[in-house]
Amino acid sequence: MTDLSRPPDYPQSHDLLAGRNVLVTAAAGSGIGYAAARRCLEEGARVLISDIHAKRLAESVDRLEETTGARPVSTLCNVTVQADVNALFATARNSFESIDAVINNAGLGGTANLMEMTDEQWAAVLDVTLNGTFRMTRAAMRAMRESGGVIVNNASVLGWRAQKGQAHYAAAKAGVMALTRCAALEGAEFGIRVNAVAPSLAMHPFLSRAIPLEQLQELETREAYGRSAEVWEVANVMVFLASDYSSYMTGETVSVSSQRA
């Protein structure tokens, strides 16, 4: 019997993205964005990664090359700044013949009860998580207007579910889901598919900066498997949505979760 309380073996690659050009935001460090960039490289894609942290970005490029044998293109980008988004897509155009897929992973979390939450806390989370996804989606659709392509947004189960202290993050992620649905309808006539993933809990070192460790451990107990997802388990679904295996899917948000309720 398979022990679901333990992560499965790391998956083999099947060239699902062979010959594709993929852009991934917030890919530095050890979170979902880095895992998505690695899986895309392993599946045969040429990859451009961006992040707001220069040192971590450079380290991630070196680590990805060491791990996969392919060196991604990289550039700094703050998705809350339109000029940065414009420069990111200019880099993509200069690096690749076309942009086939964009994975919008940039987001900002935090914990604050609504009655104590400041306007600044609310605005910061909304600007990165929702407005940043809007800016990136708009730029991606413009870039893909003539040739088509795929956009994969990172949402969250909190777009559907309630959790204390997460009003700003939940509102932003629900907005990402709505943005995904509307963008999908507008993109269909141009051959652009837009979908999202909604992870429940994928543990990585930077998550504890937004949510106390004790709360993360308690959230793990709510998962049906008694563990959080590995970041690459979420990235696998992103790769699926970026590939031809999801060719009839658009406007969908796919839950990557073992949560009971």
PDB file of N, CA and C in Angstrom, residues 187-251:
ATOM      1  N   GLY A 187      -9.276  35.811 -23.991  1.00  0.00           N
ATOM      2  CA  GLY A 187      -8.133  35.261 -24.707  1.00  0.00           C
ATOM      3  C   GLY A 187      -8.482  34.161 -25.686  1.00  0.00           C
ATOM      4  N   ALA A 188      -9.652  33.565 -25.545  1.00  0.00           N
ATOM      5  CA  ALA A 188      -9.990  32.398 -26.355  1.00  0.00           C
ATOM      6  C   ALA A 188      -9.922  32.692 -27.853  1.00  0.00           C
ATOM      7  N   GLU A 189     -10.404  33.848 -28.265  1.00  0.00           N
ATOM      8  CA  GLU A 189     -10.413  34.156 -29.696  1.00  0.00           C
ATOM      9  C   GLU A 189      -9.015  34.359 -30.261  1.00  0.00           C
ATOM     10  N   PHE A 190      -8.030  34.514 -29.394  1.00  0.00           N
ATOM     11  CA  PHE A 190      -6.643  34.700 -29.841  1.00  0.00           C
ATOM     12  C   PHE A 190      -5.800  33.442 -29.603  1.00  0.00           C
ATOM     13  N   GLY A 191      -6.441  32.350 -29.226  1.00  0.00           N
ATOM     14  CA  GLY A 191      -5.703  31.123 -28.965  1.00  0.00           C
ATOM     15  C   GLY A 191      -4.913  31.165 -27.679  1.00  0.00           C
ATOM     16  N   ILE A 192      -5.367  31.982 -26.725  1.00  0.00           N
ATOM     17  CA  ILE A 192      -4.691  32.110 -25.432  1.00  0.00           C
ATOM     18  C   ILE A 192      -5.518  31.394 -24.370  1.00  0.00           C
ATOM     19  N   ARG A 193      -4.912  30.434 -23.698  1.00  0.00           N
ATOM     20  CA  ARG A 193      -5.580  29.751 -22.589  1.00  0.00           C
ATOM     21  C   ARG A 193      -5.087  30.340 -21.267  1.00  0.00           C
ATOM     22  N   VAL A 194      -5.999  30.509 -20.316  1.00  0.00           N
ATOM     23  CA  VAL A 194      -5.649  31.065 -19.008  1.00  0.00           C
ATOM     24  C   VAL A 194      -6.267  30.192 -17.926  1.00  0.00           C
ATOM     25  N   ASN A 195      -5.431  29.602 -17.102  1.00  0.00           N
ATOM     26  CA  ASN A 195      -5.894  28.773 -15.992  1.00  0.00           C
ATOM     27  C   ASN A 195      -5.114  29.124 -14.733  1.00  0.00           C
ATOM     28  N   ALA A 196      -5.521  28.540 -13.623  1.00  0.00           N
ATOM     29  CA  ALA A 196      -4.851  28.805 -12.346  1.00  0.00           C
ATOM     30  C   ALA A 196      -4.755  27.534 -11.531  1.00  0.00           C
ATOM     31  N   VAL A 197      -3.788  27.510 -10.642  1.00  0.00           N
ATOM     32  CA  VAL A 197      -3.709  26.474  -9.622  1.00  0.00           C
ATOM     33  C   VAL A 197      -4.078  27.109  -8.283  1.00  0.00           C
ATOM     34  N   ALA A 198      -4.636  26.299  -7.391  1.00  0.00           N
ATOM     35  CA  ALA A 198      -4.992  26.769  -6.051  1.00  0.00           C
ATOM     36  C   ALA A 198      -4.415  25.799  -5.027  1.00  0.00           C
ATOM     37  N   PRO A 199      -3.168  26.014  -4.610  1.00  0.00           N
ATOM     38  CA  PRO A 199      -2.583  25.137  -3.586  1.00  0.00           C
ATOM     39  C   PRO A 199      -3.244  25.374  -2.233  1.00  0.00           C
ATOM     40  N   SER A 200      -3.239  24.336  -1.402  1.00  0.00           N
ATOM     41  CA  SER A 200      -3.673  24.534  -0.022  1.00  0.00           C
ATOM     42  C   SER A 200      -2.468  24.886   0.843  1.00  0.00           C
ATOM     43  N   LEU A 201      -1.491  24.002   0.893  1.00  0.00           N
ATOM     44  CA  LEU A 201      -0.326  24.268   1.729  1.00  0.00           C
ATOM     45  C   LEU A 201       0.884  23.589   1.100  1.00  0.00           C
ATOM     46  N   ALA A 202       1.847  24.387   0.675  1.00  0.00           N
ATOM     47  CA  ALA A 202       3.106  23.866   0.136  1.00  0.00           C
ATOM     48  C   ALA A 202       4.231  24.492   0.942  1.00  0.00           C
ATOM     49  N   MET A 203       4.889  23.701   1.755  1.00  0.00           N
ATOM     50  CA  MET A 203       5.865  24.233   2.698  1.00  0.00           C
ATOM     51  C   MET A 203       7.189  24.580   2.026  1.00  0.00           C
ATOM     52  N   HIS A 204       7.717  25.744   2.366  1.00  0.00           N
ATOM     53  CA  HIS A 204       9.058  26.142   1.970  1.00  0.00           C
ATOM     54  C   HIS A 204       9.543  27.174   2.991  1.00  0.00           C
ATOM     55  N   PRO A 205      10.833  27.420   3.073  1.00  0.00           N
ATOM     56  CA  PRO A 205      11.375  28.234   4.169  1.00  0.00           C
ATOM     57  C   PRO A 205      10.779  29.628   4.298  1.00  0.00           C
ATOM     58  N   PHE A 206      10.402  30.242   3.185  1.00  0.00           N
ATOM     59  CA  PHE A 206       9.929  31.620   3.246  1.00  0.00           C
ATOM     60  C   PHE A 206       8.475  31.730   3.711  1.00  0.00           C
ATOM     61  N   LEU A 207       7.757  30.601   3.736  1.00  0.00           N
ATOM     62  CA  LEU A 207       6.351  30.645   4.134  1.00  0.00           C
ATOM     63  C   LEU A 207       6.206  31.042   5.592  1.00  0.00           C
ATOM     64  N   SER A 208       7.153  30.607   6.418  1.00  0.00           N
ATOM     65  CA  SER A 208       7.064  30.915   7.841  1.00  0.00           C
ATOM     66  C   SER A 208       7.253  32.395   8.142  1.00  0.00           C
ATOM     67  N   ARG A 209       7.706  33.168   7.145  1.00  0.00           N
ATOM     68  CA  ARG A 209       7.804  34.610   7.344  1.00  0.00           C
ATOM     69  C   ARG A 209       6.431  35.266   7.325  1.00  0.00           C
ATOM     70  N   ALA A 210       5.485  34.629   6.632  1.00  0.00           N
ATOM     71  CA  ALA A 210       4.139  35.187   6.522  1.00  0.00           C
ATOM     72  C   ALA A 210       3.178  34.574   7.529  1.00  0.00           C
ATOM     73  N   ILE A 211       3.420  33.295   7.898  1.00  0.00           N
ATOM     74  CA  ILE A 211       2.521  32.580   8.796  1.00  0.00           C
ATOM     75  C   ILE A 211       3.362  31.938   9.898  1.00  0.00           C
ATOM     76  N   PRO A 212       2.978  32.106  11.164  1.00  0.00           N
ATOM     77  CA  PRO A 212       3.750  31.508  12.259  1.00  0.00           C
ATOM     78  C   PRO A 212       3.883  29.993  12.096  1.00  0.00           C
ATOM     79  N   LEU A 213       5.043  29.447  12.481  1.00  0.00           N
ATOM     80  CA  LEU A 213       5.322  28.031  12.312  1.00  0.00           C
ATOM     81  C   LEU A 213       4.279  27.158  13.003  1.00  0.00           C
ATOM     82  N   GLU A 214       3.843  27.566  14.192  1.00  0.00           N
ATOM     83  CA  GLU A 214       2.850  26.778  14.918  1.00  0.00           C
ATOM     84  C   GLU A 214       1.548  26.664  14.116  1.00  0.00           C
ATOM     85  N   GLN A 215       1.168  27.745  13.456  1.00  0.00           N
ATOM     86  CA  GLN A 215      -0.046  27.726  12.654  1.00  0.00           C
ATOM     87  C   GLN A 215       0.133  26.844  11.419  1.00  0.00           C
ATOM     88  N   LEU A 216       1.319  26.887  10.813  1.00  0.00           N
ATOM     89  CA  LEU A 216       1.590  26.035   9.662  1.00  0.00           C
ATOM     90  C   LEU A 216       1.514  24.560  10.051  1.00  0.00           C
ATOM     91  N   GLN A 217       2.059  24.227  11.203  1.00  0.00           N
ATOM     92  CA  GLN A 217       2.019  22.840  11.655  1.00  0.00           C
ATOM     93  C   GLN A 217       0.595  22.396  11.934  1.00  0.00           C
ATOM     94  N   GLU A 218      -0.220  23.308  12.459  1.00  0.00           N
ATOM     95  CA  GLU A 218      -1.627  22.973  12.701  1.00  0.00           C
ATOM     96  C   GLU A 218      -2.369  22.786  11.378  1.00  0.00           C
ATOM     97  N   LEU A 219      -2.050  23.626  10.382  1.00  0.00           N
ATOM     98  CA  LEU A 219      -2.686  23.495   9.073  1.00  0.00           C
ATOM     99  C   LEU A 219      -2.333  22.165   8.416  1.00  0.00           C
ATOM    100  N   GLU A 220      -1.109  21.691   8.655  1.00  0.00           N
ATOM    101  CA  GLU A 220      -0.713  20.391   8.094  1.00  0.00           C
ATOM    102  C   GLU A 220      -1.611  19.274   8.596  1.00  0.00           C
ATOM    103  N   THR A 221      -2.045  19.363   9.847  1.00  0.00           N
ATOM    104  CA  THR A 221      -2.888  18.303  10.400  1.00  0.00           C
ATOM    105  C   THR A 221      -4.254  18.247   9.726  1.00  0.00           C
ATOM    106  N   ARG A 222      -4.659  19.325   9.057  1.00  0.00           N
ATOM    107  CA  ARG A 222      -5.954  19.343   8.371  1.00  0.00           C
ATOM    108  C   ARG A 222      -5.903  18.653   7.010  1.00  0.00           C
ATOM    109  N   GLU A 223      -4.693  18.444   6.511  1.00  0.00           N
ATOM    110  CA  GLU A 223      -4.561  17.810   5.208  1.00  0.00           C
ATOM    111  C   GLU A 223      -4.865  16.320   5.316  1.00  0.00           C
ATOM    112  N   ALA A 224      -5.527  15.786   4.299  1.00  0.00           N
ATOM    113  CA  ALA A 224      -5.935  14.385   4.333  1.00  0.00           C
ATOM    114  C   ALA A 224      -4.740  13.444   4.455  1.00  0.00           C
ATOM    115  N   TYR A 225      -3.591  13.851   3.875  1.00  0.00           N
ATOM    116  CA  TYR A 225      -2.402  13.005   3.931  1.00  0.00           C
ATOM    117  C   TYR A 225      -1.556  13.293   5.165  1.00  0.00           C
ATOM    118  N   GLY A 226      -1.959  14.288   5.947  1.00  0.00           N
ATOM    119  CA  GLY A 226      -1.197  14.628   7.142  1.00  0.00           C
ATOM    120  C   GLY A 226       0.114  15.320   6.849  1.00  0.00           C
ATOM    121  N   ARG A 227       0.265  15.838   5.661  1.00  0.00           N
ATOM    122  CA  ARG A 227       1.487  16.549   5.288  1.00  0.00           C
ATOM    123  C   ARG A 227       1.136  17.668   4.324  1.00  0.00           C
ATOM    124  N   SER A 228       2.044  18.622   4.178  1.00  0.00           N
ATOM    125  CA  SER A 228       1.883  19.652   3.159  1.00  0.00           C
ATOM    126  C   SER A 228       2.357  19.106   1.825  1.00  0.00           C
ATOM    127  N   ALA A 229       2.029  19.812   0.751  1.00  0.00           N
ATOM    128  CA  ALA A 229       2.536  19.451  -0.568  1.00  0.00           C
ATOM    129  C   ALA A 229       4.008  19.815  -0.666  1.00  0.00           C
ATOM    130  N   GLU A 230       4.750  19.054  -1.430  1.00  0.00           N
ATOM    131  CA  GLU A 230       6.063  19.486  -1.871  1.00  0.00           C
ATOM    132  C   GLU A 230       5.855  20.574  -2.925  1.00  0.00           C
ATOM    133  N   VAL A 231       6.736  21.553  -2.980  1.00  0.00           N
ATOM    134  CA  VAL A 231       6.541  22.642  -3.948  1.00  0.00           C
ATOM    135  C   VAL A 231       6.515  22.103  -5.380  1.00  0.00           C
ATOM    136  N   TRP A 232       7.267  21.024  -5.642  1.00  0.00           N
ATOM    137  CA  TRP A 232       7.275  20.473  -6.997  1.00  0.00           C
ATOM    138  C   TRP A 232       5.974  19.751  -7.340  1.00  0.00           C
ATOM    139  N   GLU A 233       5.206  19.354  -6.316  1.00  0.00           N
ATOM    140  CA  GLU A 233       3.898  18.750  -6.592  1.00  0.00           C
ATOM    141  C   GLU A 233       2.931  19.800  -7.141  1.00  0.00           C
ATOM    142  N   VAL A 234       3.057  21.030  -6.654  1.00  0.00           N
ATOM    143  CA  VAL A 234       2.272  22.132  -7.223  1.00  0.00           C
ATOM    144  C   VAL A 234       2.794  22.480  -8.612  1.00  0.00           C
ATOM    145  N   ALA A 235       4.113  22.518  -8.752  1.00  0.00           N
ATOM    146  CA  ALA A 235       4.729  22.846 -10.042  1.00  0.00           C
ATOM    147  C   ALA A 235       4.338  21.836 -11.118  1.00  0.00           C
ATOM    148  N   ASN A 236       4.166  20.575 -10.743  1.00  0.00           N
ATOM    149  CA  ASN A 236       3.741  19.568 -11.717  1.00  0.00           C
ATOM    150  C   ASN A 236       2.421  19.949 -12.370  1.00  0.00           C
ATOM    151  N   VAL A 237       1.498  20.479 -11.582  1.00  0.00           N
ATOM    152  CA  VAL A 237       0.188  20.854 -12.120  1.00  0.00           C
ATOM    153  C   VAL A 237       0.320  22.093 -12.999  1.00  0.00           C
ATOM    154  N   MET A 238       1.208  22.995 -12.629  1.00  0.00           N
ATOM    155  CA  MET A 238       1.486  24.155 -13.483  1.00  0.00           C
ATOM    156  C   MET A 238       2.016  23.704 -14.845  1.00  0.00           C
ATOM    157  N   VAL A 239       2.938  22.729 -14.832  1.00  0.00           N
ATOM    158  CA  VAL A 239       3.470  22.198 -16.089  1.00  0.00           C
ATOM    159  C   VAL A 239       2.356  21.568 -16.913  1.00  0.00           C
ATOM    160  N   PHE A 240       1.490  20.803 -16.269  1.00  0.00           N
ATOM    161  CA  PHE A 240       0.347  20.212 -16.968  1.00  0.00           C
ATOM    162  C   PHE A 240      -0.504  21.289 -17.638  1.00  0.00           C
ATOM    163  N   LEU A 241      -0.802  22.360 -16.918  1.00  0.00           N
ATOM    164  CA  LEU A 241      -1.635  23.431 -17.474  1.00  0.00           C
ATOM    165  C   LEU A 241      -0.916  24.187 -18.585  1.00  0.00           C
ATOM    166  N   ALA A 242       0.408  24.231 -18.537  1.00  0.00           N
ATOM    167  CA  ALA A 242       1.180  24.909 -19.580  1.00  0.00           C
ATOM    168  C   ALA A 242       1.368  24.033 -20.811  1.00  0.00           C
ATOM    169  N   SER A 243       1.068  22.747 -20.692  1.00  0.00           N
ATOM    170  CA  SER A 243       1.332  21.797 -21.768  1.00  0.00           C
ATOM    171  C   SER A 243       0.079  21.543 -22.606  1.00  0.00           C
ATOM    172  N   ASP A 244       0.267  20.796 -23.690  1.00  0.00           N
ATOM    173  CA  ASP A 244      -0.849  20.444 -24.565  1.00  0.00           C
ATOM    174  C   ASP A 244      -1.797  19.430 -23.927  1.00  0.00           C
ATOM    175  N   TYR A 245      -1.398  18.830 -22.809  1.00  0.00           N
ATOM    176  CA  TYR A 245      -2.281  17.880 -22.144  1.00  0.00           C
ATOM    177  C   TYR A 245      -3.523  18.548 -21.561  1.00  0.00           C
ATOM    178  N   SER A 246      -3.489  19.861 -21.420  1.00  0.00           N
ATOM    179  CA  SER A 246      -4.662  20.601 -20.910  1.00  0.00           C
ATOM    180  C   SER A 246      -5.282  21.457 -22.007  1.00  0.00           C
ATOM    181  N   SER A 247      -5.188  21.013 -23.246  1.00  0.00           N
ATOM    182  CA  SER A 247      -5.547  21.852 -24.399  1.00  0.00           C
ATOM    183  C   SER A 247      -6.995  22.324 -24.411  1.00  0.00           C
ATOM    184  N   TYR A 248      -7.908  21.610 -23.747  1.00  0.00           N
ATOM    185  CA  TYR A 248      -9.311  22.028 -23.753  1.00  0.00           C
ATOM    186  C   TYR A 248      -9.688  22.808 -22.496  1.00  0.00           C
ATOM    187  N   MET A 249      -8.730  23.073 -21.651  1.00  0.00           N
ATOM    188  CA  MET A 249      -9.007  23.754 -20.389  1.00  0.00           C
ATOM    189  C   MET A 249      -8.682  25.236 -20.497  1.00  0.00           C
ATOM    190  N   THR A 250      -9.623  26.077 -20.112  1.00  0.00           N
ATOM    191  CA  THR A 250      -9.346  27.505 -19.949  1.00  0.00           C
ATOM    192  C   THR A 250     -10.355  28.084 -18.969  1.00  0.00           C
ATOM    193  N   GLY A 251      -9.910  29.075 -18.204  1.00  0.00           N
ATOM    194  CA  GLY A 251     -10.764  29.687 -17.201  1.00  0.00           C
ATOM    195  C   GLY A 251     -10.937  28.860 -15.945  1.00  0.00           C
TER     196      GLY A 251
END
